[in-house]
mmCIF file of C-alpha atoms in Angstrom:
data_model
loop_
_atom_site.group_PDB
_atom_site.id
_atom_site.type_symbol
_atom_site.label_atom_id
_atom_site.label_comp_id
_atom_site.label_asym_id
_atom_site.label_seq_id
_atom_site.Cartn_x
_atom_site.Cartn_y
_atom_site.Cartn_z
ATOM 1 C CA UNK A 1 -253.796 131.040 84.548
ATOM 2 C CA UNK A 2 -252.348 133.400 87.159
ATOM 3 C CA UNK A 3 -250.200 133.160 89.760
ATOM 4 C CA UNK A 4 -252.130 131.642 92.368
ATOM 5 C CA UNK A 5 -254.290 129.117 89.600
ATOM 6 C CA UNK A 6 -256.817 131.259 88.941
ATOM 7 C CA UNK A 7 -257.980 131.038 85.669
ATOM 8 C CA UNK A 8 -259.325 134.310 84.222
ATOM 9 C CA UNK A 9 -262.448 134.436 81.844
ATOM 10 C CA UNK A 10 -263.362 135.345 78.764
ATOM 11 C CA UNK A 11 -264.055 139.029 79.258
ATOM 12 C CA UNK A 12 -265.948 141.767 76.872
ATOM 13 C CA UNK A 13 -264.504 145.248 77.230
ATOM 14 C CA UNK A 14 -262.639 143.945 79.985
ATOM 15 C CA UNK A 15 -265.605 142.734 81.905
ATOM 16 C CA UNK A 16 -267.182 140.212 83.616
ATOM 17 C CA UNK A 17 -270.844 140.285 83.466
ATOM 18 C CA UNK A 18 -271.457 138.383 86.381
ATOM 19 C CA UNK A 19 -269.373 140.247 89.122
ATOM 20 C CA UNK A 20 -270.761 143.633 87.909
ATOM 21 C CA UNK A 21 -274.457 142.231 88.305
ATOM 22 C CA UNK A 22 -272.607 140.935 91.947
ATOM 23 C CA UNK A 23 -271.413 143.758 92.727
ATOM 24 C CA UNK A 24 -274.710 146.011 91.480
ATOM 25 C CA UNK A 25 -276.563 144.084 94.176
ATOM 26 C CA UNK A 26 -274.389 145.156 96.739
ATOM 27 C CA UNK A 27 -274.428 148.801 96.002
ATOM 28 C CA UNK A 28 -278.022 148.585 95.287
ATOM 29 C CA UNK A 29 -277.665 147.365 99.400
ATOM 30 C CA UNK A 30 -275.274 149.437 100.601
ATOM 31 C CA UNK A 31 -277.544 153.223 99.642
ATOM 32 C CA UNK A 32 -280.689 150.439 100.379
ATOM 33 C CA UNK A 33 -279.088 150.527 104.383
ATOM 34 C CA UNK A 34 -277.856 153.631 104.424
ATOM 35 C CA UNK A 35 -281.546 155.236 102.825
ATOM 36 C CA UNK A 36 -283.739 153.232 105.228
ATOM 37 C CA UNK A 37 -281.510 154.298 108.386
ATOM 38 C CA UNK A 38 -281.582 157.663 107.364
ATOM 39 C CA UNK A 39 -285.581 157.446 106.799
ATOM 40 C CA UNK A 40 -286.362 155.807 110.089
ATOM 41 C CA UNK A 41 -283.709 158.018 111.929
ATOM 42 C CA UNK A 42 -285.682 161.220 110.477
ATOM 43 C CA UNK A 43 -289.217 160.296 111.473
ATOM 44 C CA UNK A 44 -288.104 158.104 114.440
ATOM 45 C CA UNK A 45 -289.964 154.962 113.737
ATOM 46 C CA UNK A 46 -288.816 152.098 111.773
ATOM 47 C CA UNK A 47 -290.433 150.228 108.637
ATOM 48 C CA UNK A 48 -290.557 146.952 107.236
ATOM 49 C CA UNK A 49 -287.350 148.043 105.724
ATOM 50 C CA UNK A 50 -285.766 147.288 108.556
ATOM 51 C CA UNK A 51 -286.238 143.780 108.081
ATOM 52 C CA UNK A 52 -284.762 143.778 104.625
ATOM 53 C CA UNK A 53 -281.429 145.942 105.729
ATOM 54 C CA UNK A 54 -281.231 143.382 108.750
ATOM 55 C CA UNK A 55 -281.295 140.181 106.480
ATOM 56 C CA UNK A 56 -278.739 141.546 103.982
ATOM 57 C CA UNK A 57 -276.695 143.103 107.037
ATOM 58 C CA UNK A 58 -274.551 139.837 107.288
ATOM 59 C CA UNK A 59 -273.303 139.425 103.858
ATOM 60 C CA UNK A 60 -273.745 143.327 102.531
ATOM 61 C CA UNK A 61 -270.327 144.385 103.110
ATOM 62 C CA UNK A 62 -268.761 140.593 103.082
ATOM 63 C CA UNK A 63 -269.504 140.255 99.720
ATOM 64 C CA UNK A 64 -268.476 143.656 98.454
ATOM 65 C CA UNK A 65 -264.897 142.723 99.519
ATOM 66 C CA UNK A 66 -264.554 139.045 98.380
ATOM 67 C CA UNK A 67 -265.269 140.419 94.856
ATOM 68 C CA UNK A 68 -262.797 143.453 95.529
ATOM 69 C CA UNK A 69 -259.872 140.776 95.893
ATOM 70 C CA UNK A 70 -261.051 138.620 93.130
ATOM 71 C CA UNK A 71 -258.777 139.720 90.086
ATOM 72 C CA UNK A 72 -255.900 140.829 92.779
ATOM 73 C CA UNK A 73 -253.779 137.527 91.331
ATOM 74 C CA UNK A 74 -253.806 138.993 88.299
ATOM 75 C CA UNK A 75 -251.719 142.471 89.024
ATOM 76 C CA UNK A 76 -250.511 141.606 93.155
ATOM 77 C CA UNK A 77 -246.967 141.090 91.233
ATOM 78 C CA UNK A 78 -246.519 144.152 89.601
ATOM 79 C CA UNK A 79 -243.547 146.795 90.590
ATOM 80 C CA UNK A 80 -244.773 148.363 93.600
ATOM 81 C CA UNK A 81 -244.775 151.987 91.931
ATOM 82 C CA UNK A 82 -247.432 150.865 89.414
ATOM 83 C CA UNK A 83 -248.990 148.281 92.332
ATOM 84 C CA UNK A 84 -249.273 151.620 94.562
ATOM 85 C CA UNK A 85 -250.673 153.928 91.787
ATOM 86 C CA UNK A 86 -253.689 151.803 91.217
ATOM 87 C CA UNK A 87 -254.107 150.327 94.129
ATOM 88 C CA UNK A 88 -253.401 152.928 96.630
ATOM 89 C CA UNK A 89 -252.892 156.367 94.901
ATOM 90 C CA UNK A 90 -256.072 155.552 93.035
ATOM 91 C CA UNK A 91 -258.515 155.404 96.171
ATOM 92 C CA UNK A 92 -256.620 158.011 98.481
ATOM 93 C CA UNK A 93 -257.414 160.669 95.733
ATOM 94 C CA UNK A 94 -261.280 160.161 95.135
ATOM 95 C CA UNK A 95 -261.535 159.966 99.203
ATOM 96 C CA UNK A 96 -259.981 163.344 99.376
ATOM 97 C CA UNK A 97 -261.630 164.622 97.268
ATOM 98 C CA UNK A 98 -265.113 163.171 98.364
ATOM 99 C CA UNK A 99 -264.516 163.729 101.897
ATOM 100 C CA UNK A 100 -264.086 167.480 101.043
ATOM 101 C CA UNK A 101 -267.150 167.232 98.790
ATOM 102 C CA UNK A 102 -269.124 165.880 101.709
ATOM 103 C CA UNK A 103 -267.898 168.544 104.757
ATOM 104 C CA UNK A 104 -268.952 171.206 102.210
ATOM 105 C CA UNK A 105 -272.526 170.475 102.199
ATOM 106 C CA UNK A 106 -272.332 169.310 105.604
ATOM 107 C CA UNK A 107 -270.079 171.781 107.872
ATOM 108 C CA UNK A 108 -273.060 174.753 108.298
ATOM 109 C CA UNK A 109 -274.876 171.688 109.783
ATOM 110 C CA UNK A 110 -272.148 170.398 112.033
ATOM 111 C CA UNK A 111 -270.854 174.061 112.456
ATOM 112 C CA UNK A 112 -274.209 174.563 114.094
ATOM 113 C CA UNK A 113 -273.697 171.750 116.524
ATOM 114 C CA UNK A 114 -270.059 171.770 117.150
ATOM 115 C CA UNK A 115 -268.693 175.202 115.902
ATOM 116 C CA UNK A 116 -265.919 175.489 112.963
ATOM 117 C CA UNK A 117 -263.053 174.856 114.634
ATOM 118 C CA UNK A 118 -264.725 171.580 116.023
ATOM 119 C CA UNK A 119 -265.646 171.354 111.858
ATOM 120 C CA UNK A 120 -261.791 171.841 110.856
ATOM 121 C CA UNK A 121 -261.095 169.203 113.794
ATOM 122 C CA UNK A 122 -263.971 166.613 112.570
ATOM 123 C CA UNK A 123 -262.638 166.698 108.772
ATOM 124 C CA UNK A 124 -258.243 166.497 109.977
ATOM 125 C CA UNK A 125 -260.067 163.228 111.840
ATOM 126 C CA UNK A 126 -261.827 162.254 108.719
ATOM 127 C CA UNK A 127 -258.004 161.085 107.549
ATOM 128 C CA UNK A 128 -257.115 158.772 110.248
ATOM 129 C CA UNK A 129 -261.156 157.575 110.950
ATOM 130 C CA UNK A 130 -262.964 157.217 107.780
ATOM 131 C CA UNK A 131 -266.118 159.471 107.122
ATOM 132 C CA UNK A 132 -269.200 158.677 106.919
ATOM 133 C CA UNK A 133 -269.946 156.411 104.043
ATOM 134 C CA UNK A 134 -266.339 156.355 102.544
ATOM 135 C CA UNK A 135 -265.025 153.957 105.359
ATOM 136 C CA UNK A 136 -265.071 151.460 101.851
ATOM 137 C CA UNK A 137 -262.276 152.782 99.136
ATOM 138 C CA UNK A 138 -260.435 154.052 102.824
ATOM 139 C CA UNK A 139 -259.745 150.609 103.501
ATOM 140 C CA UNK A 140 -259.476 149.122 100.136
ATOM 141 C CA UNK A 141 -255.901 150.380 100.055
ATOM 142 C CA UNK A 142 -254.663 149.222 103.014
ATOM 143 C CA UNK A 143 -255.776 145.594 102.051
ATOM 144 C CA UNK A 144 -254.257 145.571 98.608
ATOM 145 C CA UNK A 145 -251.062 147.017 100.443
ATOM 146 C CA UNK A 146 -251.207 144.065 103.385
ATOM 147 C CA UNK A 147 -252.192 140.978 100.845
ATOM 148 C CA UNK A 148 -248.644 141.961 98.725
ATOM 149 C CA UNK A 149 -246.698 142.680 101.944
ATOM 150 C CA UNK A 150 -247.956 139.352 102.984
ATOM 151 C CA UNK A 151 -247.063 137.859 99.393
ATOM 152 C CA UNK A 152 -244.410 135.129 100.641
ATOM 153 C CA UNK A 153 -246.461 134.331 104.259
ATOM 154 C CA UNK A 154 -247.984 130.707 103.608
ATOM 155 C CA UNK A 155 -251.599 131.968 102.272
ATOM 156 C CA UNK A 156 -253.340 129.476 104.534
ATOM 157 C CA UNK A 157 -251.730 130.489 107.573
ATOM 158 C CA UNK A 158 -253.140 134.473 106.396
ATOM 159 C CA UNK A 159 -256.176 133.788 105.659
ATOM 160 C CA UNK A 160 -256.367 132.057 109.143
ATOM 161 C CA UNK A 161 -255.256 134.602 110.907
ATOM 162 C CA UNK A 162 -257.638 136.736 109.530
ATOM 163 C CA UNK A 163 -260.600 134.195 109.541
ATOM 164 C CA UNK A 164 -259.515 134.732 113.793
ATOM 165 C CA UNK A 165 -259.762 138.079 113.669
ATOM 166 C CA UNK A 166 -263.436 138.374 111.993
ATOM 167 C CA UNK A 167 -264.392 135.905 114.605
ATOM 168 C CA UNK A 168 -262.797 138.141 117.215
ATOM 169 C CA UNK A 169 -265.035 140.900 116.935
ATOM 170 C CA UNK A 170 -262.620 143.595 117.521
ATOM 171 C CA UNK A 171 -264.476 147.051 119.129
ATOM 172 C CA UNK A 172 -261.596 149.751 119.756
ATOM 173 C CA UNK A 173 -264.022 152.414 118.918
ATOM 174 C CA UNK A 174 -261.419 153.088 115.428
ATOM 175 C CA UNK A 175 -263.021 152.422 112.126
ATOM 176 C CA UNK A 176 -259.611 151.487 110.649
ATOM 177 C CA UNK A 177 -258.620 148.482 113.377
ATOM 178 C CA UNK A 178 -262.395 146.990 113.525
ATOM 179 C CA UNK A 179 -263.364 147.445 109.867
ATOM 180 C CA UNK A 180 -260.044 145.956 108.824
ATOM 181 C CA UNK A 181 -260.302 142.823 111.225
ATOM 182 C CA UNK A 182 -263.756 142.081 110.064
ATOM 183 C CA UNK A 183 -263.422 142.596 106.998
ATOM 184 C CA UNK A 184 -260.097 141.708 105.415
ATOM 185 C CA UNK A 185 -261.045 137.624 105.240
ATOM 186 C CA UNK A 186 -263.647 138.346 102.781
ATOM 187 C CA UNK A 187 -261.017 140.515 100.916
ATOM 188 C CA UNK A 188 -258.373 137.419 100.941
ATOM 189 C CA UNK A 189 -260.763 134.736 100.555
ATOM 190 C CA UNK A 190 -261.337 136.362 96.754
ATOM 191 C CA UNK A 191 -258.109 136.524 96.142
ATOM 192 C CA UNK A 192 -257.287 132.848 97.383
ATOM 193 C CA UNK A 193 -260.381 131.303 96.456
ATOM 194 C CA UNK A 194 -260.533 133.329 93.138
ATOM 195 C CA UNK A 195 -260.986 129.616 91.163
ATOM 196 C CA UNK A 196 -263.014 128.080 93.593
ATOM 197 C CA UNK A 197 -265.617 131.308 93.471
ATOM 198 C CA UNK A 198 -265.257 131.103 89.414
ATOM 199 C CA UNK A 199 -265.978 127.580 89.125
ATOM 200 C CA UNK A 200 -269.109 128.139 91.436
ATOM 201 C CA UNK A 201 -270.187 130.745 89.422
ATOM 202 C CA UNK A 202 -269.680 127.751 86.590
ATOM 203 C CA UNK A 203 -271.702 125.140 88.612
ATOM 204 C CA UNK A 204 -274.781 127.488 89.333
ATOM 205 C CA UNK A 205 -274.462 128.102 85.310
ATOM 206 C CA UNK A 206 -274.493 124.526 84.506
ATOM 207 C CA UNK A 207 -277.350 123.904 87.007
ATOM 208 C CA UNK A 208 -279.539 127.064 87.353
ATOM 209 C CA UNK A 209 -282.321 124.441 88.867
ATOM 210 C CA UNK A 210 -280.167 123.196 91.546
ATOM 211 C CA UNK A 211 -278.900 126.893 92.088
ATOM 212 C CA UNK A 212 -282.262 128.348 92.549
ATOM 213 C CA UNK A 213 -282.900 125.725 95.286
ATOM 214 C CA UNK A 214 -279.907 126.227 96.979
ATOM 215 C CA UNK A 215 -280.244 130.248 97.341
ATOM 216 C CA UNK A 216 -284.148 129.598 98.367
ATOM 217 C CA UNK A 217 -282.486 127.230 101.523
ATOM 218 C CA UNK A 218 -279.377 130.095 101.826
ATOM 219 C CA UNK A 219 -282.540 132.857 102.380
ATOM 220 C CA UNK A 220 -284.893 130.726 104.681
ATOM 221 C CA UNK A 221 -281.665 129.715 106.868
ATOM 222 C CA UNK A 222 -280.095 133.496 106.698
ATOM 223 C CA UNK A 223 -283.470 134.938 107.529
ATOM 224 C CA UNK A 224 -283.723 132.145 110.404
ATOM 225 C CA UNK A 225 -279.959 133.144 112.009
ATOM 226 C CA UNK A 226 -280.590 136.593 112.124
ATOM 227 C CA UNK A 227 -284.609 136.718 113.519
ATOM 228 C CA UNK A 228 -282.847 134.910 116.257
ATOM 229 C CA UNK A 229 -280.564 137.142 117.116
ATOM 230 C CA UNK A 230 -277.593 134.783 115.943
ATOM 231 C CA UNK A 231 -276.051 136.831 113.749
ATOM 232 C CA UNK A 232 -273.173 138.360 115.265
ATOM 233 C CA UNK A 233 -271.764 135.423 117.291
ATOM 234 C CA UNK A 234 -268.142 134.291 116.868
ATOM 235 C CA UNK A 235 -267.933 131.836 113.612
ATOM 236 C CA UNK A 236 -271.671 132.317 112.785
ATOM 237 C CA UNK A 237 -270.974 135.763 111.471
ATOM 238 C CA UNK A 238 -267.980 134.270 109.179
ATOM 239 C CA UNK A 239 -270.287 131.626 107.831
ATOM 240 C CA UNK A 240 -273.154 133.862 106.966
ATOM 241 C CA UNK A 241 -270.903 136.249 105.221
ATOM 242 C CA UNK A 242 -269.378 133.186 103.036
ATOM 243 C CA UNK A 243 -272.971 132.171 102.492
ATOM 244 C CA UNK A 244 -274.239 135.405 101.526
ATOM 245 C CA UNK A 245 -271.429 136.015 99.229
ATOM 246 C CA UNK A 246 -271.803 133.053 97.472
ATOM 247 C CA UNK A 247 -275.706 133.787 97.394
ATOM 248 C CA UNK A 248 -275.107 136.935 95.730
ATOM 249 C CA UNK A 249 -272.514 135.268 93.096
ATOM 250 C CA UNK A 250 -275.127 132.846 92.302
ATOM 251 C CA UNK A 251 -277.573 135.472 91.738
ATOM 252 C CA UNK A 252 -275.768 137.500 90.090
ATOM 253 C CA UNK A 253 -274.573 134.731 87.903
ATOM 254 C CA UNK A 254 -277.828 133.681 86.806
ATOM 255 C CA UNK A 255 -279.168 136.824 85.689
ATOM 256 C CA UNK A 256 -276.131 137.111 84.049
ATOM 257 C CA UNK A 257 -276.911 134.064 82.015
ATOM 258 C CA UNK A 258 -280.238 135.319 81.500
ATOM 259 C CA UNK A 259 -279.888 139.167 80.606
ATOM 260 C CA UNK A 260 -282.316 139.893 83.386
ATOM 261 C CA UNK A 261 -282.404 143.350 85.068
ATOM 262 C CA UNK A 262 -279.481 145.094 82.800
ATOM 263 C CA UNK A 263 -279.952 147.993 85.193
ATOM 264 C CA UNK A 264 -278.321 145.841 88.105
ATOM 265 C CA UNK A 265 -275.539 145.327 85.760
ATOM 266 C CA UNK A 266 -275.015 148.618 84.896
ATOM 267 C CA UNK A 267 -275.177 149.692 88.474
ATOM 268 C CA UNK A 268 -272.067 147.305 89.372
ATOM 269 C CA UNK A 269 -270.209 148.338 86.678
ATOM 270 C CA UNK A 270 -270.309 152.153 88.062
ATOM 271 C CA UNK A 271 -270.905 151.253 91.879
ATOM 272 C CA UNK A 272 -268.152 153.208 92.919
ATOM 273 C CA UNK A 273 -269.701 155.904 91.205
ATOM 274 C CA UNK A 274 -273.041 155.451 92.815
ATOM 275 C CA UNK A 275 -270.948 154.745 96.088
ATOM 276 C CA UNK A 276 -268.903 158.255 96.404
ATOM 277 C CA UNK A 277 -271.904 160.271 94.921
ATOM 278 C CA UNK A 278 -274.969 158.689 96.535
ATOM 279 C CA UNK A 279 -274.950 160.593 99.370
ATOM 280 C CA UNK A 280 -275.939 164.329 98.043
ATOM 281 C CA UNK A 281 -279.376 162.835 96.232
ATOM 282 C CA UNK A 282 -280.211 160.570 99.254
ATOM 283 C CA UNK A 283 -280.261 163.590 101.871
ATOM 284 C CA UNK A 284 -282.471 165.514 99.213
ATOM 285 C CA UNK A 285 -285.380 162.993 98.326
ATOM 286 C CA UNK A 286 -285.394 161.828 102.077
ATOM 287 C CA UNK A 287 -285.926 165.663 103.183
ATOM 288 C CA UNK A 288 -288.149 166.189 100.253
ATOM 289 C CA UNK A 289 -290.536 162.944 100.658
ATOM 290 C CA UNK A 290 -290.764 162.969 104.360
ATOM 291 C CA UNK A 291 -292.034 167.071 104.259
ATOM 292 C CA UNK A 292 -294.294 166.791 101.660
ATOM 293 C CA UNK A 293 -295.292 163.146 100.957
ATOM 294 C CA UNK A 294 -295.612 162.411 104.954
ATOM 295 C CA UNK A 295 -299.239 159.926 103.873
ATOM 296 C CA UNK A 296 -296.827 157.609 102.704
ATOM 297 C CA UNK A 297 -296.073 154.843 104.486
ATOM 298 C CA UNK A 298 -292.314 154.630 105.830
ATOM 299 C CA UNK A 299 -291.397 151.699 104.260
ATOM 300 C CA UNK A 300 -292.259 153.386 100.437
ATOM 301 C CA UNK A 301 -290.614 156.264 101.363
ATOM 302 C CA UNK A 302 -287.174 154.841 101.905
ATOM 303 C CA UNK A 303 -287.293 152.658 98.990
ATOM 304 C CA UNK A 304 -287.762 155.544 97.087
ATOM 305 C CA UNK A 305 -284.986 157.776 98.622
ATOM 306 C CA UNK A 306 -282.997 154.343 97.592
ATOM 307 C CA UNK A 307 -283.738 154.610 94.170
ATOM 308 C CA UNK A 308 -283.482 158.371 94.036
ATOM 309 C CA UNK A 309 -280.025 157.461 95.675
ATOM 310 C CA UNK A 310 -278.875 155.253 92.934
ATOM 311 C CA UNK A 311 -280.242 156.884 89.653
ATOM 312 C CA UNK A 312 -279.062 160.414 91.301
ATOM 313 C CA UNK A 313 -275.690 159.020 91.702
ATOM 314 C CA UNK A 314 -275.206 158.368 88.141
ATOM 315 C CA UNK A 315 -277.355 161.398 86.756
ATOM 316 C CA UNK A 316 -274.344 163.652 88.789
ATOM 317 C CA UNK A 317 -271.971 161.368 87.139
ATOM 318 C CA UNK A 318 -273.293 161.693 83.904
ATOM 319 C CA UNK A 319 -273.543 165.482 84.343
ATOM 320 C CA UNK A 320 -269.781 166.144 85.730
ATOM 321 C CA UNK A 321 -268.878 163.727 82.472
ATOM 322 C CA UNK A 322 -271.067 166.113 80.105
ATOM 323 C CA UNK A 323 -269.723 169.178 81.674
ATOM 324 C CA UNK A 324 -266.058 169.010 81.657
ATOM 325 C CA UNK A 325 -266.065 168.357 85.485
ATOM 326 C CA UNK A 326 -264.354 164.637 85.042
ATOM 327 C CA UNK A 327 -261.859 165.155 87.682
ATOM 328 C CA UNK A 328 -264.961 163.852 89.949
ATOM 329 C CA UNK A 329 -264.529 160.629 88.682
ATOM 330 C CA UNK A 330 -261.493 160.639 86.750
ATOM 331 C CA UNK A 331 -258.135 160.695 88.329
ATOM 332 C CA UNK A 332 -256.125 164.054 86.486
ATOM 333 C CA UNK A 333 -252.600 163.250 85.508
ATOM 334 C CA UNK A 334 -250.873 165.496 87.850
ATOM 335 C CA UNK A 335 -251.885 162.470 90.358
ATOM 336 C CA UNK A 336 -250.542 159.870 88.274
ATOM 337 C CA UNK A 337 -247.207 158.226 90.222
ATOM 338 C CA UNK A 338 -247.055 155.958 86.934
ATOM 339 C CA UNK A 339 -247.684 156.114 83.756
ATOM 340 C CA UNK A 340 -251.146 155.778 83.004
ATOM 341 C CA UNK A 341 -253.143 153.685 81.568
ATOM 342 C CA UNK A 342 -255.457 154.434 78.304
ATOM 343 C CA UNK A 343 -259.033 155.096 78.989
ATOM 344 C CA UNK A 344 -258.283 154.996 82.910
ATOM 345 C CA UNK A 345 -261.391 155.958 85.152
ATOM 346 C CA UNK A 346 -262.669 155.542 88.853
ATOM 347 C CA UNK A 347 -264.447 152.063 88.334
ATOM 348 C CA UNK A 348 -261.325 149.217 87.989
ATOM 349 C CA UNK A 349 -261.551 146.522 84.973
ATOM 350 C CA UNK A 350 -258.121 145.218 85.964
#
């Protein structure tokens, strides 16, 4: 049991199999969002993707950060040199490095638009306002940083603070400010709730019947909130993202159970993989598929530049692995601030 009561699992290969089918749904709709805007941007029509990004647009993000803080109990005590290595150190250096990765291929684009000194200007931004689709392992960081900072502030009165904040619906027009006030209760609620999300994982084990029912009401209601427009008010938003977070722990818990869809699995066990190097093979198949496959309808188009998103993502992985070029995904010891740990890569297990 940890600090805060949660009680840990039995683990193989320091794993939960559970969270990383979790957390392969999300990335599967995270490059699913980001693959169907791009689509309908490009041809300037929209699909009945749409529909699918808009239902999962509630609890996409929510539920990528409640899992994010759900082991937090186990290391938020550590010395703050080894705290900030993995926690802070760890993320700053793949968005560095990514960021750069992504103005290369795309500064003769914006260099056409806004010239390269507007270029050099757009990527100094890129550290204070996130880029793009890194905005994620930006603010990671900061919330690890704020929930030990925070580590002797009653947790109840935090997390309602923050629960305020969400409702708030901050717009400054800075990523940083918005994303972490609408965000950071999902982030805290898996670190404070860590038992109470474990033991539902339990219940929907123990019951897959009654679980099954219960995410066929969660998708009929969720559907229902956001056809109406309801979505973004005050309070509803909170309680679709808790909803749709513990929709996608159920789900993920029962394929768990059942060895279903391995592939999801695997995807959440490398989905910050996927999520730094998803970009590069998205842009391709979308140009490729809309110039020379335009008979296809829109819809089919962007679920394949999804999938050509995903499996590209870890075939560049695999590649930069097989090729000697791991500093892509591995962090090199020169930006190790402690001292590191065996077998240490990108993804987390701890």
């Amino acid at each position: 049991m940890t600090a805060n009561g949660t009680h840990v699992p039995r683990m193989h290969a320091g794993r939960v199999d559970w969270v990383d089918y979790a957390k392969g749904i999300c990335i599967i709709m995270v490059v699913m969002m980001h693959s169907v805007l791009g689509v309908e941007a490009a041809a300037g029509q929209t699909s009945f993707m749409h529909y699918v990004v808009e239902f999962a647009r509630p609890f996409r993000m929510p539920d990528f950060f409640l899992i994010s803080g759900l082991f937090l109990a186990v290391v938020i005590d550590r010395d703050w040199r080894t705290y900030l290595d993995r926690k802070v150190v760890h993320f700053a250096y793949f968005y560095v490095l990514w960021v750069t990765i992504q103005f290369a291929f795309k500064a003769p684009s914006f260099a056409a638009e806004i010239g390269w000194a507007g270029v050099a200007k757009l990527y100094a931004l890129s550290f204070i306002d996130p880029f793009g689709t890194l905005w994620f392992i930006y603010l990671l960081p900061i919330f690890f940083v704020v929930t030990k900072l925070t580590r002797r502030v009653p947790s109840l009165l935090v997390w309602g603070i923050a629960a305020v904040l969400e409702s708030l619906h901050i717009s400054t027009g800075w990523m940083v400010p918005d994303e972490f006030c609408s965000k950071f209760f999902y982030f805290y609620t898996g670190y404070l709730f860590a038992r109470q999300v474990f033991a539902l994982s339990d219940a929907a084990r123990g019951r897959p019947v009654m679980a099954l029912a219960g995410l066929a009401s969660w998708a009929v209601i969720n559907a229902a909130v956001v056809f109406l427009g309801w979505a973004d008010l005050p309070l509803v938003s909170l309680l679709l993202g808790l909803a749709g977070a513990c929709a996608i722990i159920t789900a993920g818990t029962l394929l768990a159970e059942k060895r279903w869809l391995d592939g999801v699995r695997f995807c959440g066990e490398h989905s910050i993989v996927i999520y730094l190097a998803f970009f590069l093979p998205m842009a391709i198949s979308r140009t490729l598929l809309l110039k020379f496959a335009p008979f296809l309808d829109l819809g089919v188009i962007a679920i394949l530049v999804n999938v050509a998103g995903v499996i590209g993502a870890l075939i560049v992985w695999k590649l930069a692995m097989k090729s000697g070029a791991t500093f892509l995904f591995e962090r090199p010891d020169a930006f190790w601030i402690a001292p590191r740990k065996k077998a240490a890569r990108l993804q987390p297990a701890e």
